[in-house]
Coordinates of C-alpha atoms in Angstrom, one line a residue:
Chain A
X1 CA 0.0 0.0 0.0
X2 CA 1.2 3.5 -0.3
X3 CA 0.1 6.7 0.6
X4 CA -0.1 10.3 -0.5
X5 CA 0.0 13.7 0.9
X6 CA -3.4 14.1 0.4
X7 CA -4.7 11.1 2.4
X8 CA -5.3 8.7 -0.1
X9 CA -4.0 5.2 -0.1
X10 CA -3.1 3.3 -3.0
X11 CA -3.2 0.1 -3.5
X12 CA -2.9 -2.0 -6.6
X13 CA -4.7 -5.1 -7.8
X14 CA -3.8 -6.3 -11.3
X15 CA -2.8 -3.8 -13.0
X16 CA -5.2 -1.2 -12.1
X17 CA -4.2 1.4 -9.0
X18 CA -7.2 1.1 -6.4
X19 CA -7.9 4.4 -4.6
X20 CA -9.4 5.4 -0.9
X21 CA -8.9 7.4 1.6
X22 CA -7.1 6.5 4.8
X23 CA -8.5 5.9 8.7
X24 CA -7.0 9.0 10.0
X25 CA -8.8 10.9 6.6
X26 CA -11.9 10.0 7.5
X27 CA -12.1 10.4 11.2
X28 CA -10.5 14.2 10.5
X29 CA -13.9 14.9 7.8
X30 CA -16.6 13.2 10.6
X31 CA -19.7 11.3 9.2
X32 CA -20.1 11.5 5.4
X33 CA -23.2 11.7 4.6
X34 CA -23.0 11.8 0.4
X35 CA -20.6 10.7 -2.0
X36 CA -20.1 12.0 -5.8
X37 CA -18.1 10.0 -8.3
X38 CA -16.6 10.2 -11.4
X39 CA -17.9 8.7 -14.5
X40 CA -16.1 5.6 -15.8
X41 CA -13.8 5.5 -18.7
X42 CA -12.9 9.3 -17.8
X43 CA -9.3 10.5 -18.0
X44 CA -7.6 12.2 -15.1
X45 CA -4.8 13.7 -14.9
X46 CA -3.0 13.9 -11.3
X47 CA -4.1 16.7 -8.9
X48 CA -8.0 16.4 -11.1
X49 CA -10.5 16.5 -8.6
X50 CA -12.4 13.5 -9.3
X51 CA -14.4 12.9 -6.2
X52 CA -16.5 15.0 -4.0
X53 CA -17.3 14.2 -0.3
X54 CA -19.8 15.8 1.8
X55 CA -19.5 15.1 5.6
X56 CA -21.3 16.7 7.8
X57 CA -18.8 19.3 8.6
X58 CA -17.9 20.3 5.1
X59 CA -17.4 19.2 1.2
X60 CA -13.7 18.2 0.6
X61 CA -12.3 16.4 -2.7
X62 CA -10.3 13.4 -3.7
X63 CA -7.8 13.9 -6.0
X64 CA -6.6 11.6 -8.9
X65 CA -3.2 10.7 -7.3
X66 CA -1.3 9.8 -11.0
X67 CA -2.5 10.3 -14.8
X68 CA -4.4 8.0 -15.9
X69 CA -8.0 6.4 -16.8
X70 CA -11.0 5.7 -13.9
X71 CA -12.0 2.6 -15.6
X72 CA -14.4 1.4 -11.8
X73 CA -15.8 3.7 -9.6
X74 CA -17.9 1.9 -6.1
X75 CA -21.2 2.7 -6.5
X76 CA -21.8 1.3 -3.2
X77 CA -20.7 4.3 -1.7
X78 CA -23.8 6.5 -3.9
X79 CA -26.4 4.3 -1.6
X80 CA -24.4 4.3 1.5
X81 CA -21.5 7.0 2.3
X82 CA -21.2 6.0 5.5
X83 CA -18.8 3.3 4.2
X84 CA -16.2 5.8 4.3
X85 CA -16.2 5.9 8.1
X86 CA -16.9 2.4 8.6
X87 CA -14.5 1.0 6.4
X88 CA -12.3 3.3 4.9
X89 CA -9.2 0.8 4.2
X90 CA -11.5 -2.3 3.1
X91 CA -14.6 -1.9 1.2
X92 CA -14.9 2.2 0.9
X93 CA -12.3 2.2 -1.8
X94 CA -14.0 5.1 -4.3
X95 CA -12.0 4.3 -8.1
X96 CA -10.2 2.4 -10.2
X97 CA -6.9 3.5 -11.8
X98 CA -5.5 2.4 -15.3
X99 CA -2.0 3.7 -15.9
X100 CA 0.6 3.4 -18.3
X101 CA 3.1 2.4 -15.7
X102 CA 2.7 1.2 -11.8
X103 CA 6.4 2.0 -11.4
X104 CA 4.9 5.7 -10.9
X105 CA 3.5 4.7 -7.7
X106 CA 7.0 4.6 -6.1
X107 CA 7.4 7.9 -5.6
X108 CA 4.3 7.9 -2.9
X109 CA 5.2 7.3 1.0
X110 CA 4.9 4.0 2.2
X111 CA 3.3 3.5 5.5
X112 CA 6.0 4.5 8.1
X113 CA 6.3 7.6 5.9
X114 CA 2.6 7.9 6.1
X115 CA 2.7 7.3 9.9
X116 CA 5.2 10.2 10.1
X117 CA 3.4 12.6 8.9
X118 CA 0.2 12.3 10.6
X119 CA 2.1 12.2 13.7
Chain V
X1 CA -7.2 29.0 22.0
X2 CA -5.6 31.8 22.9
X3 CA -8.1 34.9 24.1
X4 CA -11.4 32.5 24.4
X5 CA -13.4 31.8 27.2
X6 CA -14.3 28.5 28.9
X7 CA -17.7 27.3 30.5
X8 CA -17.5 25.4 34.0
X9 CA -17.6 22.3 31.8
X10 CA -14.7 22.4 30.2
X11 CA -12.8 20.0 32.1
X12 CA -15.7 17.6 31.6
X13 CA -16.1 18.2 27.8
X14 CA -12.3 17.3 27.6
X15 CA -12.8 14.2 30.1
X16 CA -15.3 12.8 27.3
X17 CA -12.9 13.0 24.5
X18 CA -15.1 16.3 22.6
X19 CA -13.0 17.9 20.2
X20 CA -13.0 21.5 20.8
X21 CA -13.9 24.5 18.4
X22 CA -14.0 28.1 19.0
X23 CA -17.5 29.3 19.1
X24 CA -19.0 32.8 19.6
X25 CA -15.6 33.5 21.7
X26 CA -15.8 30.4 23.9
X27 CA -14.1 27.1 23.8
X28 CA -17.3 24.6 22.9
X29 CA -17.3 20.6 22.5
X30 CA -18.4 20.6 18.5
X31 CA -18.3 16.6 18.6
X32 CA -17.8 13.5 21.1
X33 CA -16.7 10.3 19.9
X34 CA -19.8 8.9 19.1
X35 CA -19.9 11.8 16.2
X36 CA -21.9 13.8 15.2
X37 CA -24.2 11.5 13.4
X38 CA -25.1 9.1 16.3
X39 CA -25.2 11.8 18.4
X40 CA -28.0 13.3 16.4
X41 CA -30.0 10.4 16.2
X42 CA -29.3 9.6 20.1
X43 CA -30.9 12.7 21.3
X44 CA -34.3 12.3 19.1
X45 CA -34.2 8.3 20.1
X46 CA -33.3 9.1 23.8
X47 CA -31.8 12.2 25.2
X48 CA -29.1 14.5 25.1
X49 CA -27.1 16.1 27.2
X50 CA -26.2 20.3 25.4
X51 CA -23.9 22.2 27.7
X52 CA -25.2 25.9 26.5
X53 CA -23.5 27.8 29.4
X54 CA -22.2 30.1 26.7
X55 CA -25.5 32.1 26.4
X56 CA -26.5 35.0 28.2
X57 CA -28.6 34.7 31.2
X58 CA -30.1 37.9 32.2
X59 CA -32.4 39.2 35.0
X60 CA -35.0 42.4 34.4
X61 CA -36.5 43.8 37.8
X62 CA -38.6 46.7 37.7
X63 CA -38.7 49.2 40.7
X64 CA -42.2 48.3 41.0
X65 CA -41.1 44.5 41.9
X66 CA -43.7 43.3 39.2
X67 CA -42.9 41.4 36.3
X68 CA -45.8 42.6 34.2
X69 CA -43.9 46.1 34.6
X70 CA -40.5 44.6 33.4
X71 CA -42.5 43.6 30.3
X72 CA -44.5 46.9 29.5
X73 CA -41.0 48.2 29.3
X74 CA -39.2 45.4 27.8
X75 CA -42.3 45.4 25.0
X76 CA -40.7 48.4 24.0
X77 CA -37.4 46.5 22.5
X78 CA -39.5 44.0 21.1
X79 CA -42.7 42.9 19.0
X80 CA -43.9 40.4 21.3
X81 CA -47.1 40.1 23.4
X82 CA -44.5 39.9 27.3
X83 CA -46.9 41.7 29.0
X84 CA -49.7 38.9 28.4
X85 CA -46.9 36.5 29.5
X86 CA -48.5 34.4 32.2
X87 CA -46.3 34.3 35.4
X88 CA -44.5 30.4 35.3
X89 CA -44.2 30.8 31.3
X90 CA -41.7 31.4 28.6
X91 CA -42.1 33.1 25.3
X92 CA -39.6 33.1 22.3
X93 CA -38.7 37.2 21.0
X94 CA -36.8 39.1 18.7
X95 CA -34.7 42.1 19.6
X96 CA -35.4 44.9 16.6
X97 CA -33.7 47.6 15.1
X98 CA -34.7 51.1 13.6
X99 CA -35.1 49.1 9.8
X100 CA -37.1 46.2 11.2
X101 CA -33.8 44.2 11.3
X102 CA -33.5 41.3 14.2
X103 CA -30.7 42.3 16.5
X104 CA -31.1 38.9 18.5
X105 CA -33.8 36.4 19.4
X106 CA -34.1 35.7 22.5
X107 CA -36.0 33.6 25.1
X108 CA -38.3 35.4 27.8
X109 CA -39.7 34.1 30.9
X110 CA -41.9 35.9 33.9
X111 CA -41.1 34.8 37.2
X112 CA -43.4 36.5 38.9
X113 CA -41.3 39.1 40.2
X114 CA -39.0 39.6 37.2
X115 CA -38.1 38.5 33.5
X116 CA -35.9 35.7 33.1
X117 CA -34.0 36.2 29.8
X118 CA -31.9 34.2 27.5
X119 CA -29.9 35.7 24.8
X120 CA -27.2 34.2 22.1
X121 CA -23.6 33.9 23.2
X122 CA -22.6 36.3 20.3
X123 CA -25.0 38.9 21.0
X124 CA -24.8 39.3 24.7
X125 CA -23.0 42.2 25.0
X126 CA -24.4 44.3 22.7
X127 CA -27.7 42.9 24.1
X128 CA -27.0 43.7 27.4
X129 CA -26.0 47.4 26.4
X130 CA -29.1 47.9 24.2
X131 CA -31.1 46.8 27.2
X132 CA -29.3 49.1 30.3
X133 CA -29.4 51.8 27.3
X134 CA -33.0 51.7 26.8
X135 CA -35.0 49.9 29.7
X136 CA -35.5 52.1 33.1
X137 CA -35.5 48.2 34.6
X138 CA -32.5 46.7 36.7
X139 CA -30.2 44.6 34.4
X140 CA -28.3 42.2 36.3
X141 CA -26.4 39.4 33.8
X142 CA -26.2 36.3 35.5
X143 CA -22.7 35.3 35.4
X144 CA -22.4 32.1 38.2
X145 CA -24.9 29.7 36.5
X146 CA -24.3 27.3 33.8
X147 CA -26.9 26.5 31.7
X148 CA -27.3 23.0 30.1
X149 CA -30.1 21.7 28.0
X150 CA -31.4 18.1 28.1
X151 CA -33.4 17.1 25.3
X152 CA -35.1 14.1 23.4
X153 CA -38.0 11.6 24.5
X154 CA -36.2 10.3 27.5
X155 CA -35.3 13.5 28.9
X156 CA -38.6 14.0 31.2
X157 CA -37.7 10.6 32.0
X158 CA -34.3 11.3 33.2
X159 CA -34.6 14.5 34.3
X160 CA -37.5 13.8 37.1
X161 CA -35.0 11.3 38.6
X162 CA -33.2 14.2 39.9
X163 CA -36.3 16.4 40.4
X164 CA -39.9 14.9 39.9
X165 CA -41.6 17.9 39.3
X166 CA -40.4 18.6 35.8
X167 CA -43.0 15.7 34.9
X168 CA -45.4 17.8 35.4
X169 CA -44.5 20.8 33.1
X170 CA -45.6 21.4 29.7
X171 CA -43.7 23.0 26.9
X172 CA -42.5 26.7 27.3
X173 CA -43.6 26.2 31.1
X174 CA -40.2 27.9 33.7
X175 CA -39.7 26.7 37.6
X176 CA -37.8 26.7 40.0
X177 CA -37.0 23.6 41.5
X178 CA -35.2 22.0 44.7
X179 CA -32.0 19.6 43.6
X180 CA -30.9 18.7 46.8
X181 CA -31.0 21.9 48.0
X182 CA -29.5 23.6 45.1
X183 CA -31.8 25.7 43.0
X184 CA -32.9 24.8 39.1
X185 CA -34.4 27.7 37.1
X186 CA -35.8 25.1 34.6
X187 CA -37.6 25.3 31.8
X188 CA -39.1 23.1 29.3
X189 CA -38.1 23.7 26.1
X190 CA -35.1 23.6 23.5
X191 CA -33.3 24.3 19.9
X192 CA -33.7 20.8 19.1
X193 CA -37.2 19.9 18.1
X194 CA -37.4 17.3 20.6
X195 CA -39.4 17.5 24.1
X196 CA -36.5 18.5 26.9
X197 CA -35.8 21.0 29.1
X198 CA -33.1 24.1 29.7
X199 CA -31.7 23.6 33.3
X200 CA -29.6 27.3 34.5
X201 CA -27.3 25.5 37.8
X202 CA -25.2 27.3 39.9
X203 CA -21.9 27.2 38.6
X204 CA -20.3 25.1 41.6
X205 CA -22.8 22.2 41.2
X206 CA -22.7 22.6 37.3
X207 CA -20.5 19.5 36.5
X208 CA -22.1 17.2 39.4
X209 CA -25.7 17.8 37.3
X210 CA -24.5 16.8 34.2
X211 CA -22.2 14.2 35.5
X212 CA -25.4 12.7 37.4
X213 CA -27.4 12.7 33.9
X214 CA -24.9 11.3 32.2
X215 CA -24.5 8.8 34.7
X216 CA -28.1 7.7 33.0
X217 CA -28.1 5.1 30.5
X218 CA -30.5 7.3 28.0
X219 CA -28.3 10.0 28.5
X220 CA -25.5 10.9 26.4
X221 CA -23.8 14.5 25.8
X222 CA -23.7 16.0 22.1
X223 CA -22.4 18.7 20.6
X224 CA -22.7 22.0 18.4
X225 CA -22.3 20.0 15.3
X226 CA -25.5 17.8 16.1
X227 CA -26.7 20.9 18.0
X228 CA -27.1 22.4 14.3
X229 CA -28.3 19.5 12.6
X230 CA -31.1 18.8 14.7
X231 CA -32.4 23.0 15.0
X232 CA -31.9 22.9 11.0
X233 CA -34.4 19.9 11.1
X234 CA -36.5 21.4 13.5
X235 CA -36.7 24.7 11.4
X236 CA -35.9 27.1 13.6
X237 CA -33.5 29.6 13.0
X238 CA -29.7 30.5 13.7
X239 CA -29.0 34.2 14.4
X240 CA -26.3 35.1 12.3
X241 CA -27.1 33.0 9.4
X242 CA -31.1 32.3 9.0
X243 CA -31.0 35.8 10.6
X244 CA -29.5 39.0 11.0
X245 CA -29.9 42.9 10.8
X246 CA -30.8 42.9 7.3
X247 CA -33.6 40.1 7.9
X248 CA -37.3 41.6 9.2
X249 CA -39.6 39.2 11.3
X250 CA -42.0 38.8 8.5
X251 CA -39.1 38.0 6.0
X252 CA -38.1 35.1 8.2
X253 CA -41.6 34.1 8.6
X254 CA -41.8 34.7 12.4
X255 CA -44.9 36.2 12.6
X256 CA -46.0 33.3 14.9
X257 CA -43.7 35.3 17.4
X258 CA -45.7 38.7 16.7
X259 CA -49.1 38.2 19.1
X260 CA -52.4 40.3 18.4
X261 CA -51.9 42.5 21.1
X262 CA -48.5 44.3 19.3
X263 CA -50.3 43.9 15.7
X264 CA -52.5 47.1 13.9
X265 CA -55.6 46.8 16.5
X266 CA -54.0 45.3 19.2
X267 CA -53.8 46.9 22.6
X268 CA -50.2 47.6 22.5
X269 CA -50.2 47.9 18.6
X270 CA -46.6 48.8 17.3
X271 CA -43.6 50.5 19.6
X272 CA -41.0 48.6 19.0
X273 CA -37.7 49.6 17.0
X274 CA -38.7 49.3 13.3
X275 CA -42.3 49.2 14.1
X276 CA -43.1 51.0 10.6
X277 CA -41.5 48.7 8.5
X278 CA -42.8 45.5 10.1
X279 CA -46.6 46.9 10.9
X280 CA -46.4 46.9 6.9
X281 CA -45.3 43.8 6.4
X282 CA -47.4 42.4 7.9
X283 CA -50.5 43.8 6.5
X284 CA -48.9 43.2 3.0
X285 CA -46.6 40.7 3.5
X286 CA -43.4 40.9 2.7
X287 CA -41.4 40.7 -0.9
X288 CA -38.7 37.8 0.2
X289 CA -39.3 35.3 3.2
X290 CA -37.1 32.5 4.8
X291 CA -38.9 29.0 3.3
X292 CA -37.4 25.6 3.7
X293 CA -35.6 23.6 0.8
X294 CA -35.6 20.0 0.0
X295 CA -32.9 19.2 -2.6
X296 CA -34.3 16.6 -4.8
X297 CA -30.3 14.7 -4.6
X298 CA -28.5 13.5 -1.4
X299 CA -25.7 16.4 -2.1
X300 CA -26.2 18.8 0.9
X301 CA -26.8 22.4 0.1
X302 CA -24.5 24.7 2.5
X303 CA -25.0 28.5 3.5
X304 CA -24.0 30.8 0.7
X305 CA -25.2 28.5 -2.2
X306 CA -26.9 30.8 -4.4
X307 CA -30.6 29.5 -5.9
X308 CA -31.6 30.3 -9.3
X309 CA -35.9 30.3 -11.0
X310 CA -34.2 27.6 -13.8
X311 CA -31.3 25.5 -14.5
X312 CA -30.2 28.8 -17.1
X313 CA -31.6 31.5 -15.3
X314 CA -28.6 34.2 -15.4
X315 CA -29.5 35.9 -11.6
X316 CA -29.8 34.4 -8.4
X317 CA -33.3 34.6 -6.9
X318 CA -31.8 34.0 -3.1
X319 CA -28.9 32.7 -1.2
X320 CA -29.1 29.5 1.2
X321 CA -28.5 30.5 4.8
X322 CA -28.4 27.1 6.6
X323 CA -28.1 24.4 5.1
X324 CA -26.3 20.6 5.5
X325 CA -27.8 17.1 5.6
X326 CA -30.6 16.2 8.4
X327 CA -29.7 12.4 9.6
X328 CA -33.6 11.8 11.0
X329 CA -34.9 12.5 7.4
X330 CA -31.8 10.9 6.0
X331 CA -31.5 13.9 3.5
X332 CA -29.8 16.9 2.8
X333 CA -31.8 19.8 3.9
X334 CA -31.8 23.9 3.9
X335 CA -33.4 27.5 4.3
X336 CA -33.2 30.2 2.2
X337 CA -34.7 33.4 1.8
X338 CA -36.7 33.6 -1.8
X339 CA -39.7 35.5 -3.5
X340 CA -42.3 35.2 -1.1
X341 CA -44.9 35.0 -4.2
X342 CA -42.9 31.3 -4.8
X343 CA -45.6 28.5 -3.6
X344 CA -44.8 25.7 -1.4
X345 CA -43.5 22.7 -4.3
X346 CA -41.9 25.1 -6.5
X347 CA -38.7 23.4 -7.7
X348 CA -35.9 26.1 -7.7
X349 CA -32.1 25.1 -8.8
X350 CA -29.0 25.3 -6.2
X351 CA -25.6 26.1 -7.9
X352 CA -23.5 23.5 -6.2
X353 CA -19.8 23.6 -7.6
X354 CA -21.2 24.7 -10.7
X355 CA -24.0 22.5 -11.2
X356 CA -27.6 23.3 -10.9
X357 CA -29.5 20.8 -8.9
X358 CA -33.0 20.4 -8.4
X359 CA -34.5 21.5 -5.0
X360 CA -38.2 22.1 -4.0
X361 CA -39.5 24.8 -1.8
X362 CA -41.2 22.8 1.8
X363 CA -43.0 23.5 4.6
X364 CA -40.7 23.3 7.8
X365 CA -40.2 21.7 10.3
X366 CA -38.6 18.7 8.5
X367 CA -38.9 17.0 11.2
X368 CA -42.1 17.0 13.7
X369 CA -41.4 18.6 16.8
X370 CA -42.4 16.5 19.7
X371 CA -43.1 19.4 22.4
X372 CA -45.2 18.1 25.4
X373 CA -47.8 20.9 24.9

């Protein structure tokens, strides 16, 4: 798994780069309550705001962490936002990366770095 | 937190894990750990504890010793029917200005030898002011009580452990009552919707009432973030946001506030700061007025979203005030001040990050209210 500064984690399955955000993410943004996704087979470039969550302190976006194409969004998460608090490393994943070339994911922290910087 | 104030419970707040915000110049628990979510639906399903020591409690005497005397001359700050005010009841107000404007809402109470009144943490200086500037009455700020509210179907339950009598109040009803030899100025009522009750303590036995309440399994302390959720629900307003100086009591569609007596005819008609302009509006309504909104999508609609007449209309027709997502309707929710001449069911358009979604005009509350009238 790696992580970026933004929260996300990263995670890859095949070759497709799996997106979510991370525990200490969704504690800090408190009950969502609505989820807005991407349409599939849209390309992103990184820093694209792709996702839009509502808590019930304030909206806040997910950005697409690397270029590439959202080929699986979880439309689980349209029904039921609360996923994100419930289970935000497991089944509240939100897309579904292709990408020319995982090697672009080593440049994210891994977990101790991740650890660091939330202190 | 440099610079803000604390309430008595502060210790306690932090003992129970609430993340602090600042709030109207004080240091206030905005969320426990159960969230603000479950803490929502905890007080409607059972009660919750609100500490609300923040607000301003006030005292009117009149040299006369009579409360009806405090508010013939209070009357004169506000449009409300206070001298009609029954002794052992509360009434809700509006402080107005020269324009018609709401300086502050406020809740009023006769105690049979003075006004008991409760005024918004942002406002009570100015409040206080206004009133020692304009009132030949005696204003005396109480400043060694807390004040906590309990709230939600179990809190007559919980509440008459400690003191029986609050069983027998009904809504808006004010006592004092004997806590084991400490004095409660209680009343029955709220910001939440549900049936509860507003408890002033002394400030030395402040924690030791809430800690005994909490002790009680229906019993669970919430915060300003479900604080808001559940008064958006209920419909009632926030000063500062639903209104302001610029909003009149007619816009915001509190006439219910404005009794017969202070209305053209009434025995007291008019005399109060911006009389004109409301009289008028009333007779004639007013051109814009505060109506609840019911987005047709989950996506909530926050304060300062504009609303348009059409998905291409070029001009706004108002601006949201309140607005978030309302967990006992399981929807997003909001008011707004729009053309009074829209109907109930009109479906306006909210401009939400640059979309134009679907919302319909509604009758509030969202929520019933449960008051034990």
């Amino acid at each position: 798994m790696k992580y970026t500064e933004d929260h996300e984690w990263l995670r890859v399955e095949g070759d497709l780069v799996v997106v979510g955000i991370t525990e200490h993410a969704s504690e800090a943004l408190g009950d969502v309550v609505f989820v807005e996704l991407p349409e599939v087979e849209t390309m992103a470039a990184a820093g694209d705001e792709v996702v839009v969550i509502e808590s019930v302190k304030a909206a806040s976006d997910i950005l697409a962490p690397v270029d590439g194409e959202i080929v699986a969004v979880n439309d689980a998460l349209t029904d039921n936002p609360g996923l994100v608090n419930e289970d935000p490393l497991g089944v509240a994943w939100f897309f579904k990366m292709k990408v020319d070339d995982l090697s672009v994911l080593d440049g994210f922290m891994d977990e101790d770095a991740y650890k660091e910087l939330i202190g | 937190m440099a610079d803000l104030l604390r309430t008595g419970l502060y210790d306690l707040h932090l003992r129970l894990g609430a993340k602090m915000v600042p709030f109207a110049g004080y240091e206030m628990p905005v969320q426990y750990p159960m969230g603000v979510l479950k803490e929502h639906l905890h007080t409607r399903a059972e009660a919750g504890l609100f500490d609300v020591s923040h607000m301003g409690q006030v005292i009117l005497r009149a040299a006369s010793g009579r409360a009806v005397d405090a508010a013939l001359a209070l009357e004169a700050l506000v449009p409300v029917d206070l001298a009609g005010l029954a002794e052992g009841r509360q009434r809700y107000a509006m402080f107005t200005n020269a324009e018609g404007g709401i300086l502050d809402d406020l809740m009023v109470a006769n105690r049979g030898d003075h006004l008991f009144v409760v005024v918004n943490a942002a406002c009570k200086g100015a409040d206080i002011a206004h009133m020692r500037a304009h009132l030949d009455l005696e204003v005396n700020e109480i400043t060694d009580r807390a004040l906590l509210a309990l709230q939600g179907p179990a809190a007559q339950t919980a509440l008459a452990r400690l003191v029986p009598e609050v069983a027998a109040m009904r809504f808006m009803d004010v006592a004092v009552l004997d806590w084991g030899g400490v004095a409660l100025w209680v009343s029955r009522s709220g910001y939440t919707g549900e049936d509860g009750f507003e408890i002033s303590v002394p400030a030395a036995q402040a924690v030791a009432l809430a800690e005994a309440l909490l002790a009680m399994p229906e019993v669970a302390p919430i915060g300003l973030g479900a604080r808001d959720s559940l008064r958006l629900e209920a419909g009632l307003c926030l000063y500062g946001h639903d209104i302001d100086t610029t909003t009149t009591p007619v816009e915001a569609n509190l006439t219910w506030a404005i009794q017969k007596a202070r209305r053209s005819g009434g025995q007291r008609e008019g005399g109060f700061p911006g009389a004109a302009r409301i009289m008028r509006e009333l007779a004639e309504g007013a051109a814009r007025k505060r109506v609840g909104l019911a987005p047709e999508g989950r996506a909530p609609m926050r304060e300062g979203v504009e609303i348009f007449a059409s998905p291409d209309s070029p001009t706004p027709i108002g601006v949201v005030t309140s607005g978030g997502f309302g967990p006992s309707i399981n929807a997003a929710l909001a008011m707004a001040y729009l053309p009074a001449d829209l109907p109930e069911g009109t479906t306006v358009y909210g401009e939400v990050r640059g979309k134009r979604l679907a919302v319909r005009i509604t009758a509030m509350p969202f929520q019933p209210t449960t008051y034990k009238r």
